[in-house]
Each structure stands twice: as C-alpha cells, then as structure tokens.
Amino acid sequence: MRRFILFQFSSVWVLVFLITAPAFGQEADLIRQAGNFFKPLPEKLSAPENNPATPEKVLLGQMLFFEPRLSKSGAISCNSCHNLITGGVDNLPTSPGHMGQLGGRNSPTVLNAGVQFAQFWDGRAASLEDQAKGPILNPVEMAMPDESSVLARLRSIPEYVALFKKAFPGEKEPLTYDNVAKAIAAFERTLLTPSRFDDFLKGNAKALTDAEKKGLQLVIQKGCIACHNGVGAGGGQYQKFGIAEPYASSDDPGRFNVTKKETDRFIFKVPLWRNVTRTAPYFHDGAVWDLREAVRTMGKLQLKINLTEEEIDLIVAFLHSLEGTVPEAALKLPVLPTSASATPKPVLK
Amino acid sequence: MRRFILFQFSSVWVLVFLITAPAFGQEADLIRQAGNFFKPLPEKLSAPENNPATPEKVLLGQMLFFEPRLSKSGAISCNSCHNLITGGVDNLPTSPGHMGQLGGRNSPTVLNAGVQFAQFWDGRAASLEDQAKGPILNPVEMAMPDESSVLARLRSIPEYVALFKKAFPGEKEPLTYDNVAKAIAAFERTLLTPSRFDDFLKGNAKALTDAEKKGLQLVIQKGCIACHNGVGAGGGQYQKFGIAEPYASSDDPGRFNVTKKETDRFIFKVPLWRNVTRTAPYFHDGAVWDLREAVRTMGKLQLKINLTEEEIDLIVAFLHSLEGTVPEAALKLPVLPTSASATPKPVLK
C-alpha cells in the first residue's frame, strides 16, 4: 500500500513521506504484531459447496430473515432478536420469544456470525445453515411446532413458491426446511461489517487513535488475544468461562449440554469482539451491562489479572475500533408477500 | 394527458387513437365518476403548521419508529405492530405488546395514515402527532411508565440529543415527548403508497384491469363509496359498525368510550381501503381473515345487501388496485445509536 502511494504521488515526495510516516517504526511494528493475531474481514465470505450464494438466494434469505410468519405467533422474525440496526442483537439479557417467554441465553450478534467456527454459545450448530433451523422450532423462541408447519405457511404463498424456485433452480422441491435455512444463511454471510481496525490491519496506521493503539497493545500484552483472535477477534475456539476463578452469576454448564462430557462443563464459544461495543449486555447470560465491567471480569476470571482503570479504558477504546458498517443492501427492507387465504393462521397463545 | 400524447406522436394518428381510446366513452365516464368520490394521493402530505417537515426531522422520526428502546422491554418498536414490509400492520387480530399481552383492537395500518381525519379506530387522537404518544405509554403495548422515562432513555444517548437538536433547531429543550411524537409523525407523513388506482384517477384507463373496473363500478353503485371515499378511500368519517344489523362478534362500544355519548356507541372510524388486501385480519377486532368475507359482511351489515359471489370477487379485484408502493427511503433501515452506560435498562417483566 505504501508503495502504491509512492508511485501515485511520485512528484511530491515530502507529502508522501508525511502520509506514510505513521506506518514506519513503532506503528508498523504494531500493525505487523496485530497481524500475527488478527485478520481483516474478507470482501466476501466463501459459501459452503452445497449452498453457493446467488443474488436470488440472498434476497430470499433476507426476506425470510425479516419474516414474522416463521414464528407461531406471526410476530417474531430472526431480526426481532438479531436486529441489524442495533449491532445484530436486541440488547437484552435474554430475548422475549413466543408470547413473552424469555430465552435461556443472550442472543449473539448475527453480524459477522459467518466468520465463526461454530454457532450458538455452545457451538451446537456447525454452520449458519444449521443454526438457522434452531430458533424457528424452539418452543420459547419462534415456537413453530414442526418443520412441516413452517413449510405449510410458506408453500401457501405463491410468491414464496416462485422465489424458492428461483433461489434453488433445478431442484424438484425447492421449498424445503433445509432450503429455508440455506437462504437465511446465504443472507447472513453478507452481514460483514468492515471497521477501522480492518483498515489498520491492512496498513493504515492512521485508522486508529493513539488510545486505541495503546488498547491494542494491551490486549496483545495481557494475553486477551489467546482467545480473541482471527478474523472475528473471537468466534474461533471454545474456552472455559472461569479459568482462574469461577463465573459466579450463572451455573449454565455450556457445551457440557451438547457433549455430556465433564471436560466441557462451563465451556463456551469465545464471542466476537467485532461490534462488541454495540452488543451489551455481555456474557452468555447477559448479566453484565457495562463493557468496562465485562473487560475487568474477563481479566480476572480468565487471565488472573487485575486490570487498572486506565488499562480498561484503553482496551474499551480499542474495542470501539471494531465497530463496523452494516452493508447497505442488508438494510434495505424487503416488502414481504401477502398471506393467501389458505395460509395457516398465527397462533397467539 | 391525452393531448400530450397526441402532440408527441402526431405522425402516427392511428396508434395514438388506439392508446387513448380507453379513456374515451365508458372508461372516461368511469374515471370521471370515480373522481367524484375518490382523490389520488398527493405527492406529499402537507404538515401541520406547528410541525413542518425537514429531512432531519423525518430521519429522526424514522429512527424513533424503529426504536425498541421506546418500550419498557426494549423489544417493541412502532414497527413491531405497524410493520412497513407487511402492509403497515402485523397481520394479527390484536397485537402482542409488553411481555406478550394482547391489545384490545386490531392495529391499523400506518401506511397513508396521515390522510385520515383522525387516528385510532375510535378517533381518539386528532393527529399523527397525538397518536404517536399513545402506544408508547399504553401498559399493554409499549408500556413505558411515563413520559419522563422515555426522555430519560433518549437523553442518555448523546447521538439522540444531537439529532433532536438538528430536527428542532432553535428550541431551548429539543428533546421533549412532544418532539418525539412530532418526529415520528413527520416520518409517518412520508408513508404514502401510490397505487394503480391513483394512475387511473389521473386519467390512465389502462391502469385497471376490466375486472377491477367492474369492481369499481360496483363499489359506486352499491353505495360503498358513501363511507369509503376521498384520498384514503376511507379514513374520512365515523360510522356505526352495524347499521342494518348488529356486528355480533364484538361488543366493543367504539367511540362511545371516547365521548361517553350513547349516540357514539358502536361508532368507529371508517378504515382505509388503501392496501386493504395486505392488512388482514379485518375490522376493529381483527375477527375476519378473509377479505371476501369482510366485503360480504360489510354489504350485509352496513348496506343491507347480499352481494353475489361474483360481485364480491369483482370488488376484491378492485381493492387490489389500491395496493401501493412503500417509498424506498422509508424502507432504508436506519442504524440506531448505542445505549450509554447511563441509559436506563429495559425491564422484561
């Protein structure tokens, strides 16, 4: 990048030097060091072989993401708990689902969810496709009684029949529960939010303020990057919550519920740092509202360190640099087709 | 319009004659006749003198329209019940509000709501501004305990403080409950949905199919236009629900609750026909899902006529011509500012 600027402005050497200077020395070191642990977001996420992305599929997935008829009550869509305009979450400890029932864990952000190695706090879904199938049928979430009820709703609406045909061309029966999940996942893979930190990782030392750079140095020095690393700055591994001392406010056994292995007790997927400043409250139980408090807790419980107030401020400053931009196309609300008279009715009880 | 086409294509007289023919004779009569009862949507709704529309105010209003923090639980926004992508309603008999409590009446559409002479089914709000203040504080809807709780949430968020300042320049304290309502109303006034029927009223006879024209003739001949008329094809007057015979499925006294006058018992605001094909279920209690059934009921209860199946089909065909296009700008989701640590928390109980 520096070479490109040099070439472009070859007649104004001094200016070039000033622009590129910040990336020399200490700051270039920090960019390089950060690059050992973090990776910038790609332009696009690669799709699994059995679910290639097409514009038709992404649009259908977007419609389904905002589709309240995927819930028993007809009142809850994916976006209800994973709201694209509030950091991809609902900013609640746990989410009100069918008729106000509360879920068991904090709704994780859908933004950049596709960069993760597994989905849900306990990683019980391997892919976005697997994940999308869960909440629709969960009795305290969208509460549809079964897959065929979901299909009955959608198949009764001619526009959806046509849209599934376009999104899954050549398939004998395109409107299946698997394809509902595939379309939603294809849309979700577009929800990448590039941030100033990506610019920094790509070589623009000016993209971060001094405080943010100091915060970045701290998360490297203190060891946060042992878990929060990679493209997502998290979302790449499981970790015990409460390594140095136990997390007192919840006895949720985490991944143990999935594997039934005693070694998986209190094991959770490391959450993303991307947009973390927007996704309060924190932890799997959503018990902590203040990000400074969450950072302090992580230092103590995971790293056995007492971070100073100043260190916490700097780390939080750095986390702000991971606030990203939601793609414009994703924010363009799709008008949904109208129910037909044969469409099975919502059930508000 | 016809003259313009004549001028434009003066060298191909025959073609011009074919194009313009539909607006002559019977069809021109129908357009003229329809024009006696209906008016096309204006390009813009005029704002009340004390709430002039500005781009800043409309944008703020759009943010507030999608703002779940205007509800006690932090989970319900205006858009939850008046969903812009499903006809401006939630397509439920009555809406689930705070922690799943059900409201008392069917949520009316927000689309073109500003053309109405009053708001709510019983007209208890005179303006969009007045209306917007209601649901936020209604204990079974958004359930905020009082105005100052709403202001405490918003004032704790610096971005909102700045946005209110821009939207209400020169005001000593721009962030007031009145101004919350004014901004929402300014946004709602942009929610006009021009339809093919507007094109027809403006002189384009081709804008309606033959069946739709027959349906239009029927609604004029049968007398539906006594109540469903004007810009909204409804929304311009109160009427007793059950003139010829009582509406059996609800004992809601309607406007009586507002005025306590016996003559206002079972009086409701005539709802809009615009987008009515998208806003099932019907009537103030949302008891009737099928539009054909609703049309039949209206004929019987209001006009003392038994419409034939064919007549009902034609009327419903006509109503489809009132399906409008939601403005693109309104469908562009605004990213909301993040809560500050001082922002009062949601209450999920």
XYZ file of C-alpha atoms in Angstrom:
698
model
C 0.000 0.000 0.000
C 2.795 2.375 0.861
C 4.495 1.628 -2.430
C 1.265 2.410 -4.295
C 1.028 5.840 -2.729
C 4.693 6.425 -3.544
C 4.049 5.634 -7.166
C 0.870 7.651 -7.387
C 2.363 10.823 -5.986
C 5.939 10.452 -7.131
C 6.345 14.188 -7.697
C 5.519 15.202 -4.110
C 7.979 13.223 -2.072
C 7.661 15.160 1.144
C 3.923 14.816 1.259
C 4.250 11.131 0.592
C 6.665 10.824 3.453
C 4.261 12.520 5.857
C 1.369 10.318 4.849
C 3.289 7.119 5.100
C 5.403 8.027 8.092
C 2.946 6.697 10.699
C 3.317 3.208 9.344
C 7.049 3.187 9.949
C 8.758 2.327 13.166
C 6.677 1.552 16.230
C 3.389 1.765 14.405
C 4.432 -0.505 11.598
C 5.563 -2.911 14.299
C 2.150 -2.759 15.922
C 0.400 -3.405 12.599
C 2.686 -6.363 11.989
C 2.234 -7.652 15.524
C -1.549 -7.271 15.327
C -1.414 -9.128 12.016
C 0.026 -12.127 13.843
C -3.205 -12.480 15.817
C -5.944 -10.762 13.839
C -7.003 -10.914 10.207
C -9.011 -8.283 8.338
C -12.506 -9.201 7.160
C -12.542 -10.574 3.643
C -14.617 -8.755 0.997
C -16.891 -11.776 0.870
C -17.306 -14.935 2.892
C -16.903 -18.108 0.884
C -20.055 -20.189 0.829
C -20.153 -23.910 1.593
C -20.077 -26.099 -1.503
C -23.673 -27.244 -1.013
C -25.001 -23.698 -0.627
C -23.485 -21.379 -3.211
C -24.623 -17.768 -2.888
C -26.684 -16.206 -5.658
C -28.406 -12.799 -5.610
C -31.784 -14.601 -5.743
C -30.924 -16.747 -2.726
C -29.532 -13.838 -0.715
C -32.670 -11.782 -1.376
C -34.916 -14.680 -0.405
C -32.819 -15.169 2.716
C -33.204 -11.506 3.571
C -36.983 -11.774 3.214
C -37.013 -14.845 5.449
C -34.764 -13.081 7.968
C -37.450 -10.391 8.337
C -40.367 -12.855 8.011
C -42.558 -12.939 11.152
C -44.608 -15.811 9.724
C -41.682 -18.095 10.550
C -42.940 -17.842 14.140
C -46.022 -19.442 15.673
C -47.406 -16.050 16.726
C -46.588 -14.407 13.428
C -44.930 -11.673 15.462
C -41.278 -12.744 15.724
C -38.678 -12.772 12.959
C -34.961 -13.545 13.048
C -34.480 -9.774 13.147
C -36.514 -9.476 16.372
C -33.602 -10.850 18.405
C -30.796 -10.229 15.908
C -31.713 -6.678 14.980
C -29.483 -5.399 12.192
C -29.827 -1.786 13.353
C -28.733 -2.436 16.940
C -25.495 -4.349 16.475
C -27.195 -7.529 15.262
C -28.654 -8.178 18.727
C -31.622 -6.999 20.811
C -29.541 -5.553 23.655
C -31.460 -7.600 26.213
C -30.072 -10.087 28.750
C -32.130 -12.843 27.139
C -34.745 -12.415 24.412
C -38.519 -12.438 24.760
C -39.766 -15.192 22.477
C -43.211 -16.716 21.934
C -45.770 -14.751 23.974
C -43.083 -13.086 26.044
C -41.259 -16.202 27.261
C -37.602 -15.479 27.948
C -34.819 -17.467 26.300
C -32.045 -19.172 28.212
C -29.018 -17.357 26.832
C -28.112 -13.934 25.473
C -28.780 -13.592 21.726
C -25.414 -13.409 19.980
C -24.893 -10.971 17.127
C -25.703 -12.062 13.592
C -23.189 -9.527 12.267
C -20.098 -11.394 11.054
C -21.549 -14.588 12.549
C -20.395 -16.396 9.430
C -16.721 -15.963 10.289
C -17.160 -18.159 13.363
C -16.050 -21.796 13.505
C -19.376 -22.818 15.084
C -22.710 -21.216 16.029
C -24.617 -20.679 19.313
C -22.875 -20.031 22.628
C -22.268 -23.764 22.990
C -21.360 -24.381 19.353
C -24.179 -26.877 18.904
C -24.605 -25.850 15.265
C -21.652 -26.297 12.940
C -22.807 -23.780 10.350
C -25.094 -20.807 9.770
C -27.365 -23.233 7.911
C -27.653 -25.490 10.979
C -28.104 -22.515 13.289
C -30.993 -21.028 11.317
C -33.063 -24.164 11.861
C -32.943 -23.909 15.640
C -34.803 -20.806 16.852
C -37.736 -21.303 14.459
C -38.644 -24.556 16.209
C -37.539 -23.655 19.750
C -40.709 -23.513 21.909
C -39.545 -20.446 23.858
C -38.337 -18.653 20.741
C -40.280 -18.663 17.462
C -42.129 -21.788 18.615
C -43.226 -23.307 15.320
C -44.441 -26.806 16.220
C -42.522 -28.573 13.450
C -40.840 -28.187 10.069
C -43.973 -29.057 8.138
C -45.876 -26.183 9.783
C -43.190 -23.810 8.564
C -43.437 -25.240 5.057
C -47.235 -25.100 5.106
C -47.104 -21.361 5.781
C -44.563 -20.652 3.058
C -45.997 -23.031 0.447
C -49.398 -21.375 0.777
C -47.899 -18.113 -0.533
C -47.383 -18.262 -4.319
C -44.691 -15.552 -4.295
C -42.551 -17.651 -1.944
C -43.024 -20.750 -4.092
C -41.706 -18.753 -7.049
C -38.851 -17.207 -5.053
C -37.645 -20.592 -3.779
C -37.762 -21.917 -7.347
C -35.513 -19.051 -8.457
C -33.179 -19.388 -5.480
C -32.846 -23.177 -5.817
C -33.094 -23.762 -9.568
C -33.314 -27.323 -10.835
C -34.447 -28.746 -7.512
C -37.525 -30.946 -7.660
C -38.988 -29.447 -4.482
C -37.218 -26.148 -3.810
C -39.348 -25.138 -0.818
C -37.890 -27.314 1.940
C -36.854 -26.598 5.515
C -33.230 -27.165 4.530
C -33.574 -24.512 1.857
C -35.222 -22.057 4.259
C -32.072 -22.374 6.369
C -29.777 -22.228 3.345
C -31.337 -18.981 2.104
C -31.155 -17.358 5.534
C -27.518 -18.455 5.876
C -26.680 -17.068 2.434
C -28.094 -13.700 3.526
C -26.292 -13.846 6.860
C -22.964 -14.450 5.097
C -23.343 -10.976 3.580
C -23.512 -9.376 7.038
C -19.845 -8.451 7.230
C -19.078 -5.145 8.935
C -15.673 -3.766 7.965
C -14.276 -1.391 10.572
C -11.422 0.983 11.192
C -9.478 -1.910 12.694
C -9.556 -3.630 9.298
C -8.063 -0.519 7.732
C -5.367 -0.600 10.383
C -4.583 -4.272 9.798
C -4.296 -3.511 6.094
C -1.596 -0.943 6.794
C -3.312 2.355 7.574
C -1.770 3.365 10.893
C -3.948 6.485 10.984
C -7.098 4.377 11.192
C -6.697 4.009 14.966
C -6.325 6.769 17.543
C -3.425 6.732 19.954
C -5.637 5.452 22.756
C -6.944 2.681 20.516
C -3.409 1.659 19.594
C -2.468 1.536 23.248
C -5.526 -0.600 23.869
C -4.481 -2.893 21.060
C -1.010 -3.215 22.575
C -2.626 -4.100 25.903
C -4.899 -6.845 24.529
C -1.795 -8.366 22.956
C 0.447 -7.971 26.008
C -2.131 -9.088 28.561
C -2.978 -12.194 26.562
C -6.603 -11.455 25.575
C -5.549 -12.452 22.066
C -5.100 -16.043 23.191
C -8.863 -16.380 22.711
C -9.943 -13.244 20.875
C -8.111 -13.569 17.596
C -8.569 -14.288 13.921
C -10.978 -12.571 11.561
C -13.699 -12.205 14.167
C -11.409 -11.351 17.067
C -13.239 -14.262 18.662
C -15.562 -16.945 17.400
C -12.712 -19.301 16.591
C -12.485 -21.609 19.605
C -14.113 -22.896 22.776
C -12.905 -21.796 26.180
C -13.834 -22.407 29.750
C -15.628 -19.394 31.225
C -13.873 -19.045 34.548
C -10.349 -20.358 34.089
C -8.733 -18.556 37.029
C -11.854 -18.398 39.166
C -15.465 -19.461 38.536
C -18.096 -17.164 36.999
C -20.472 -16.809 39.920
C -23.649 -15.425 38.352
C -24.643 -18.449 36.256
C -24.453 -22.221 36.574
C -25.127 -22.751 32.851
C -22.930 -25.767 32.021
C -22.414 -24.519 28.435
C -21.057 -27.038 25.977
C -21.494 -29.867 28.502
C -25.168 -29.835 27.479
C -24.122 -30.704 23.937
C -21.397 -33.297 24.518
C -22.259 -34.543 28.041
C -18.505 -34.647 28.665
C -17.435 -33.418 32.086
C -14.476 -31.636 30.454
C -16.946 -29.460 28.537
C -18.596 -28.056 31.644
C -18.611 -24.212 31.578
C -17.077 -24.312 28.121
C -18.466 -21.686 25.710
C -17.577 -20.412 22.301
C -15.421 -17.290 22.573
C -17.701 -14.465 21.377
C -16.733 -11.972 18.680
C -15.149 -8.669 19.562
C -16.464 -7.160 16.339
C -19.188 -4.639 17.286
C -18.875 -5.690 20.927
C -19.311 -2.041 21.945
C -22.833 -2.270 20.477
C -23.925 -5.666 21.821
C -24.445 -5.146 25.548
C -25.363 -6.824 27.809
C -22.467 -9.271 27.932
C -21.669 -12.940 28.502
C -23.883 -15.939 27.754
C -26.332 -14.869 30.461
C -26.315 -11.187 29.500
C -25.676 -10.357 33.145
C -23.155 -7.560 32.661
C -24.281 -4.311 31.031
C -21.104 -2.306 31.221
C -18.331 -3.166 28.784
C -15.698 -1.880 31.233
C -17.096 -4.284 33.810
C -17.039 -7.115 31.276
C -13.403 -6.392 30.420
C -12.476 -6.277 34.102
C -14.271 -9.591 34.710
C -12.553 -11.271 31.792
C -9.139 -10.162 33.075
C -9.862 -11.541 36.494
C -11.660 -14.772 35.619
C -9.745 -15.763 32.507
C -6.287 -14.250 32.884
C -5.993 -13.867 36.674
C -5.056 -10.216 36.293
C -6.453 -7.073 37.832
C -6.598 -4.553 35.028
C -6.225 -0.934 36.119
C -8.953 1.594 35.333
C -6.676 3.149 32.736
C -5.959 -0.185 31.091
C -9.672 -0.938 30.949
C -10.340 2.451 29.347
C -7.702 1.820 26.700
C -8.940 -1.673 25.933
C -12.506 -0.373 25.578
C -11.174 2.403 23.346
C -9.576 -0.239 21.138
C -12.801 -2.271 21.016
C -14.573 0.775 19.574
C -12.319 0.484 16.528
C -14.081 -2.817 15.769
C -17.432 -1.088 15.252
C -18.235 -1.855 11.648
C -20.532 -0.733 8.886
C -23.554 -2.913 8.104
C -23.814 -3.395 4.323
C -26.357 -1.057 2.726
C -28.053 -3.859 0.812
C -28.791 -5.704 4.049
C -30.511 -2.632 5.486
C -32.893 -2.299 2.552
C -36.115 -3.766 3.954
C -37.736 -6.223 1.541
C -41.506 -5.926 1.187
C -42.983 -9.333 2.016
C -45.658 -11.166 0.035
C -49.163 -11.196 1.473
C -50.625 -14.327 3.044
C -53.143 -16.236 0.961
C -56.493 -17.271 2.365
C -55.076 -20.802 2.682
C -52.089 -19.636 4.744
C -52.214 -21.269 8.192
C -53.029 -18.586 10.758
C -50.790 -17.274 13.544
C -51.401 -18.707 16.995
C -51.228 -16.123 19.769
C -51.201 -18.396 22.789
C -52.521 13.908 -20.802
C -54.274 12.736 -23.920
C -53.390 15.941 -25.679
C -49.741 15.471 -24.809
C -49.654 12.037 -26.401
C -51.394 13.412 -29.484
C -48.747 16.035 -29.854
C -45.861 13.668 -29.223
C -46.947 11.133 -31.815
C -48.654 13.411 -34.318
C -47.370 11.402 -37.268
C -48.981 8.117 -36.229
C -52.586 9.044 -35.750
C -53.987 5.547 -35.720
C -51.654 4.357 -32.990
C -52.473 7.420 -30.916
C -56.126 6.690 -31.271
C -55.693 3.137 -30.020
C -53.675 4.228 -26.996
C -56.042 6.921 -25.936
C -59.241 5.135 -26.861
C -59.698 3.520 -23.441
C -60.091 6.915 -21.835
C -62.929 7.841 -24.102
C -66.538 6.857 -23.736
C -67.460 4.460 -20.951
C -63.998 4.406 -19.412
C -63.610 8.145 -19.340
C -67.015 8.215 -17.697
C -65.836 5.783 -15.057
C -62.721 7.835 -14.380
C -64.861 10.957 -14.059
C -67.375 9.174 -11.878
C -64.649 7.724 -9.648
C -63.187 11.206 -9.401
C -66.418 12.352 -7.788
C -65.772 10.070 -4.831
C -62.045 9.364 -4.739
C -58.973 11.565 -4.949
C -55.476 10.470 -5.944
C -52.746 10.581 -3.301
C -50.841 13.854 -3.323
C -47.088 13.749 -3.924
C -46.597 14.957 -0.385
C -48.840 15.431 2.637
C -48.881 18.934 3.984
C -47.559 19.174 7.520
C -49.339 20.980 10.349
C -48.091 24.488 10.921
C -46.515 23.608 14.240
C -44.630 20.627 12.820
C -43.033 21.464 9.474
C -41.227 18.550 7.866
C -37.471 18.710 7.381
C -35.167 15.911 6.212
C -33.540 15.934 9.662
C -36.880 15.527 11.418
C -38.077 12.805 9.065
C -34.863 10.827 9.561
C -35.092 11.190 13.338
C -38.721 10.103 13.148
C -37.728 7.059 11.138
C -35.136 6.125 13.748
C -37.709 6.527 16.516
C -40.226 4.483 14.508
C -37.766 1.561 14.568
C -36.547 2.307 18.112
C -37.251 -0.583 20.531
C -35.999 1.473 23.465
C -39.256 3.416 23.322
C -40.749 0.327 25.001
C -40.354 -0.820 28.594
C -38.953 -4.191 27.496
C -36.674 -2.674 24.886
C -38.132 -5.206 22.465
C -41.070 -3.393 20.833
C -40.908 -0.550 18.342
C -43.671 1.215 16.388
C -42.699 -1.056 13.508
C -43.437 -4.183 15.578
C -47.183 -3.674 15.151
C -47.110 -1.344 12.134
C -44.620 -3.289 10.059
C -43.733 -1.388 6.892
C -42.993 -4.590 4.974
C -46.338 -6.236 5.695
C -48.825 -3.563 4.715
C -48.057 -1.324 7.670
C -49.649 -3.811 10.084
C -48.689 -7.038 11.857
C -51.415 -9.158 10.278
C -52.630 -10.319 13.689
C -56.126 -9.979 15.195
C -54.690 -7.882 18.000
C -51.021 -7.231 18.685
C -48.798 -8.800 21.325
C -47.447 -5.944 23.410
C -45.406 -5.834 26.603
C -44.409 -9.386 27.571
C -46.936 -10.912 25.207
C -50.057 -9.122 26.457
C -52.623 -8.739 23.697
C -54.036 -5.355 22.720
C -57.720 -4.596 22.586
C -58.123 -3.690 18.928
C -56.588 -4.590 15.592
C -53.506 -2.488 14.742
C -54.456 -0.190 11.861
C -52.007 0.400 9.044
C -49.512 3.215 9.326
C -49.349 3.440 5.531
C -51.216 6.568 4.399
C -52.413 7.039 7.976
C -51.717 10.735 7.571
C -54.527 11.206 5.057
C -57.094 10.335 7.736
C -59.198 12.930 9.537
C -58.473 11.289 12.896
C -56.367 8.435 14.317
C -57.131 5.165 16.155
C -60.262 3.099 15.474
C -62.228 5.427 17.719
C -60.610 8.644 16.516
C -59.365 9.494 19.979
C -56.292 11.205 18.527
C -56.785 14.143 16.199
C -53.398 13.921 14.511
C -50.469 11.627 13.850
C -48.630 13.630 16.498
C -51.294 12.834 19.102
C -51.484 9.209 18.026
C -47.768 8.572 18.375
C -47.901 9.433 22.064
C -50.415 6.729 22.887
C -48.906 3.253 22.348
C -45.579 4.162 23.971
C -47.328 4.683 27.315
C -50.104 2.086 26.957
C -49.427 -0.614 29.596
C -50.394 -3.477 27.262
C -48.445 -2.050 24.332
C -45.003 -0.488 24.720
C -45.695 0.040 28.416
C -43.333 2.866 29.281
C -44.387 4.032 32.748
C -44.416 7.746 31.869
C -43.104 10.426 29.538
C -40.080 11.176 31.688
C -38.930 7.538 31.446
C -38.995 7.847 27.680
C -36.999 11.068 27.841
C -34.528 9.577 30.305
C -33.730 6.786 27.842
C -33.295 9.138 24.880
C -31.458 11.911 26.744
C -28.885 9.407 27.979
C -27.803 8.786 24.372
C -25.653 11.653 23.060
C -26.449 10.903 19.402
C -30.167 11.376 20.070
C -29.539 14.637 21.900
C -27.687 15.883 18.815
C -30.324 14.559 16.398
C -33.167 16.272 18.266
C -31.178 19.483 18.241
C -30.878 19.243 14.450
C -34.503 18.285 13.980
C -35.845 21.027 16.249
C -33.380 23.895 15.769
C -33.667 26.905 17.996
C -35.671 25.133 20.676
C -34.362 25.516 24.191
C -35.006 21.870 25.058
C -35.415 19.955 21.799
C -35.678 16.512 23.377
C -39.252 16.505 24.668
C -42.067 13.975 24.483
C -43.963 16.315 22.161
C -40.995 16.351 19.823
C -40.665 12.553 19.928
C -44.225 12.450 18.624
C -43.637 15.245 16.121
C -40.636 13.493 14.607
C -42.482 10.165 14.340
C -45.460 11.932 12.752
C -43.197 13.711 10.258
C -41.801 10.319 9.201
C -45.255 8.774 9.033
C -46.454 11.544 6.725
C -43.951 10.272 4.164
C -45.587 6.825 4.161
C -47.766 7.420 1.114
C -48.213 4.441 -1.176
C -49.288 5.459 -4.679
C -51.099 2.672 -6.490
C -52.532 1.787 -9.890
C -55.822 3.275 -8.778
C -54.114 6.654 -8.492
C -52.911 6.302 -12.069
C -56.476 5.504 -13.070
C -57.895 8.508 -11.258
C -55.317 10.670 -13.000
C -56.626 9.545 -16.385
C -54.852 6.310 -17.275
C -57.731 3.949 -18.063
C -55.248 1.120 -18.716
C -54.099 1.189 -15.101
C -57.015 -1.023 -14.046
C -57.998 -4.417 -15.464
C -61.529 -4.995 -16.713
C -62.426 -6.904 -13.563
C -61.061 -4.079 -11.405
C -63.112 -1.541 -13.338
C -66.227 -3.635 -12.851
C -65.410 -3.814 -9.160
C -65.022 -0.045 -9.075
C -68.402 0.365 -10.748
C -69.893 -1.933 -8.125
C -68.492 -0.080 -5.123
C -70.006 3.082 -6.586
C -73.360 1.537 -7.498
C -73.797 -0.431 -4.279
C -73.005 2.599 -2.152
C -69.731 1.503 -0.505
C -68.421 4.931 -1.508
C -70.759 6.581 0.970
C -68.125 5.773 3.590
C -65.050 4.669 1.639
C -64.174 7.773 -0.292
C -61.669 10.582 -0.517
C -57.892 10.249 -0.760
C -57.750 7.246 1.551
C -60.882 5.550 0.252
C -61.787 5.627 3.921
C -60.392 7.350 6.967
C -62.551 10.432 6.457
C -65.542 9.914 8.747
C -67.070 7.952 11.612
C -69.766 5.364 11.010
C -71.757 2.963 13.072
C -70.500 -0.589 12.603
C -73.747 -2.486 12.121
C -76.204 -0.058 10.545
C -78.562 -2.631 9.042
C -77.904 -5.333 11.626
C -75.541 -5.528 14.599
C -71.984 -6.872 14.360
C -72.257 -9.959 16.528
C -68.637 -10.901 17.253
C -67.669 -7.909 19.407
C -69.350 -5.670 21.976
C -66.630 -3.024 21.734
C -68.569 0.261 22.092
C -66.063 2.099 19.873
C -66.181 5.874 20.011
C -68.606 5.754 22.949
C -65.510 5.128 25.086
C -64.151 8.495 23.989
C -67.242 10.711 24.120
C -69.478 8.750 26.538
C -72.379 9.731 24.281
C -74.903 6.995 23.675
C -75.110 8.050 20.012
C -71.444 7.124 19.627
C -71.943 3.501 20.657
C -70.522 1.129 18.007
C -69.230 4.115 16.068
C -65.802 3.624 14.517
C -63.610 5.470 12.097
C -64.081 4.088 8.573
C -60.798 2.298 7.823
C -58.719 2.915 4.699
C -59.150 0.781 1.622
C -55.614 1.571 0.542
C -53.560 -1.645 0.905
C -56.574 -3.367 2.451
C -55.646 -6.536 0.533
C -52.479 -6.654 2.634
C -53.878 -5.818 6.069
C -55.862 -8.892 7.124
C -57.398 -9.711 9.516
C -60.218 -7.195 9.301
C -62.433 -4.990 11.472
C -61.573 -3.370 14.779
C -61.414 -6.790 16.436
C -59.465 -8.439 13.627
C -62.004 -11.248 13.659
C -62.333 -11.783 9.913
C -59.357 -13.112 7.976
C -60.833 -13.379 4.521
C -61.301 -10.154 2.564
C -64.187 -11.705 0.609
C -65.881 -12.458 3.929
C -65.237 -8.902 5.116
C -66.766 -7.466 1.948
C -69.794 -9.733 2.297
C -70.215 -8.699 5.938
C -69.984 -5.005 5.120
C -72.639 -5.370 2.426
C -74.963 -7.118 4.816
C -74.369 -5.112 7.997
C -73.887 -1.665 6.522
C -75.831 -1.640 3.279
C -78.413 -4.375 3.881
C -77.498 -6.080 0.632
C -76.493 -9.619 -0.151
C -73.604 -9.341 -2.569
C -73.292 -12.254 -5.009
C -70.097 -14.284 -5.138
C -69.267 -12.676 -8.468
C -69.828 -9.182 -7.115
C -67.583 -9.936 -4.154
C -64.874 -11.223 -6.492
C -65.030 -8.059 -8.566
C -64.947 -5.761 -5.550
C -61.941 -7.627 -4.161
C -60.320 -7.374 -7.593
C -60.823 -3.612 -7.453
C -59.372 -3.410 -3.944
C -56.172 -4.991 -5.264
C -55.698 -1.895 -7.423
C -55.217 0.075 -4.189
C -52.068 -1.879 -3.272
C -49.405 0.786 -3.236
C -45.659 1.146 -3.236
C -43.954 1.973 0.048
C -41.414 4.780 -0.515
C -37.871 3.477 -0.856
C -36.484 5.955 1.656
C -38.837 4.642 4.333
C -37.576 1.095 3.780
C -33.949 2.038 4.322
C -33.307 0.854 7.881
C -31.529 3.486 9.970
C -28.735 2.199 12.198
C -29.559 3.247 15.766
C -27.152 4.801 18.259
C -25.848 2.590 21.038
C -27.065 2.966 24.606
C -24.722 4.683 27.011
C -23.857 3.185 30.379
C -26.270 5.697 31.936
C -29.170 4.630 29.706
C -31.985 3.253 31.889
C -32.212 -0.501 31.337
C -35.062 -2.441 29.718
C -37.487 -4.136 32.083
C -38.528 -7.600 30.960
C -41.380 -8.228 33.334
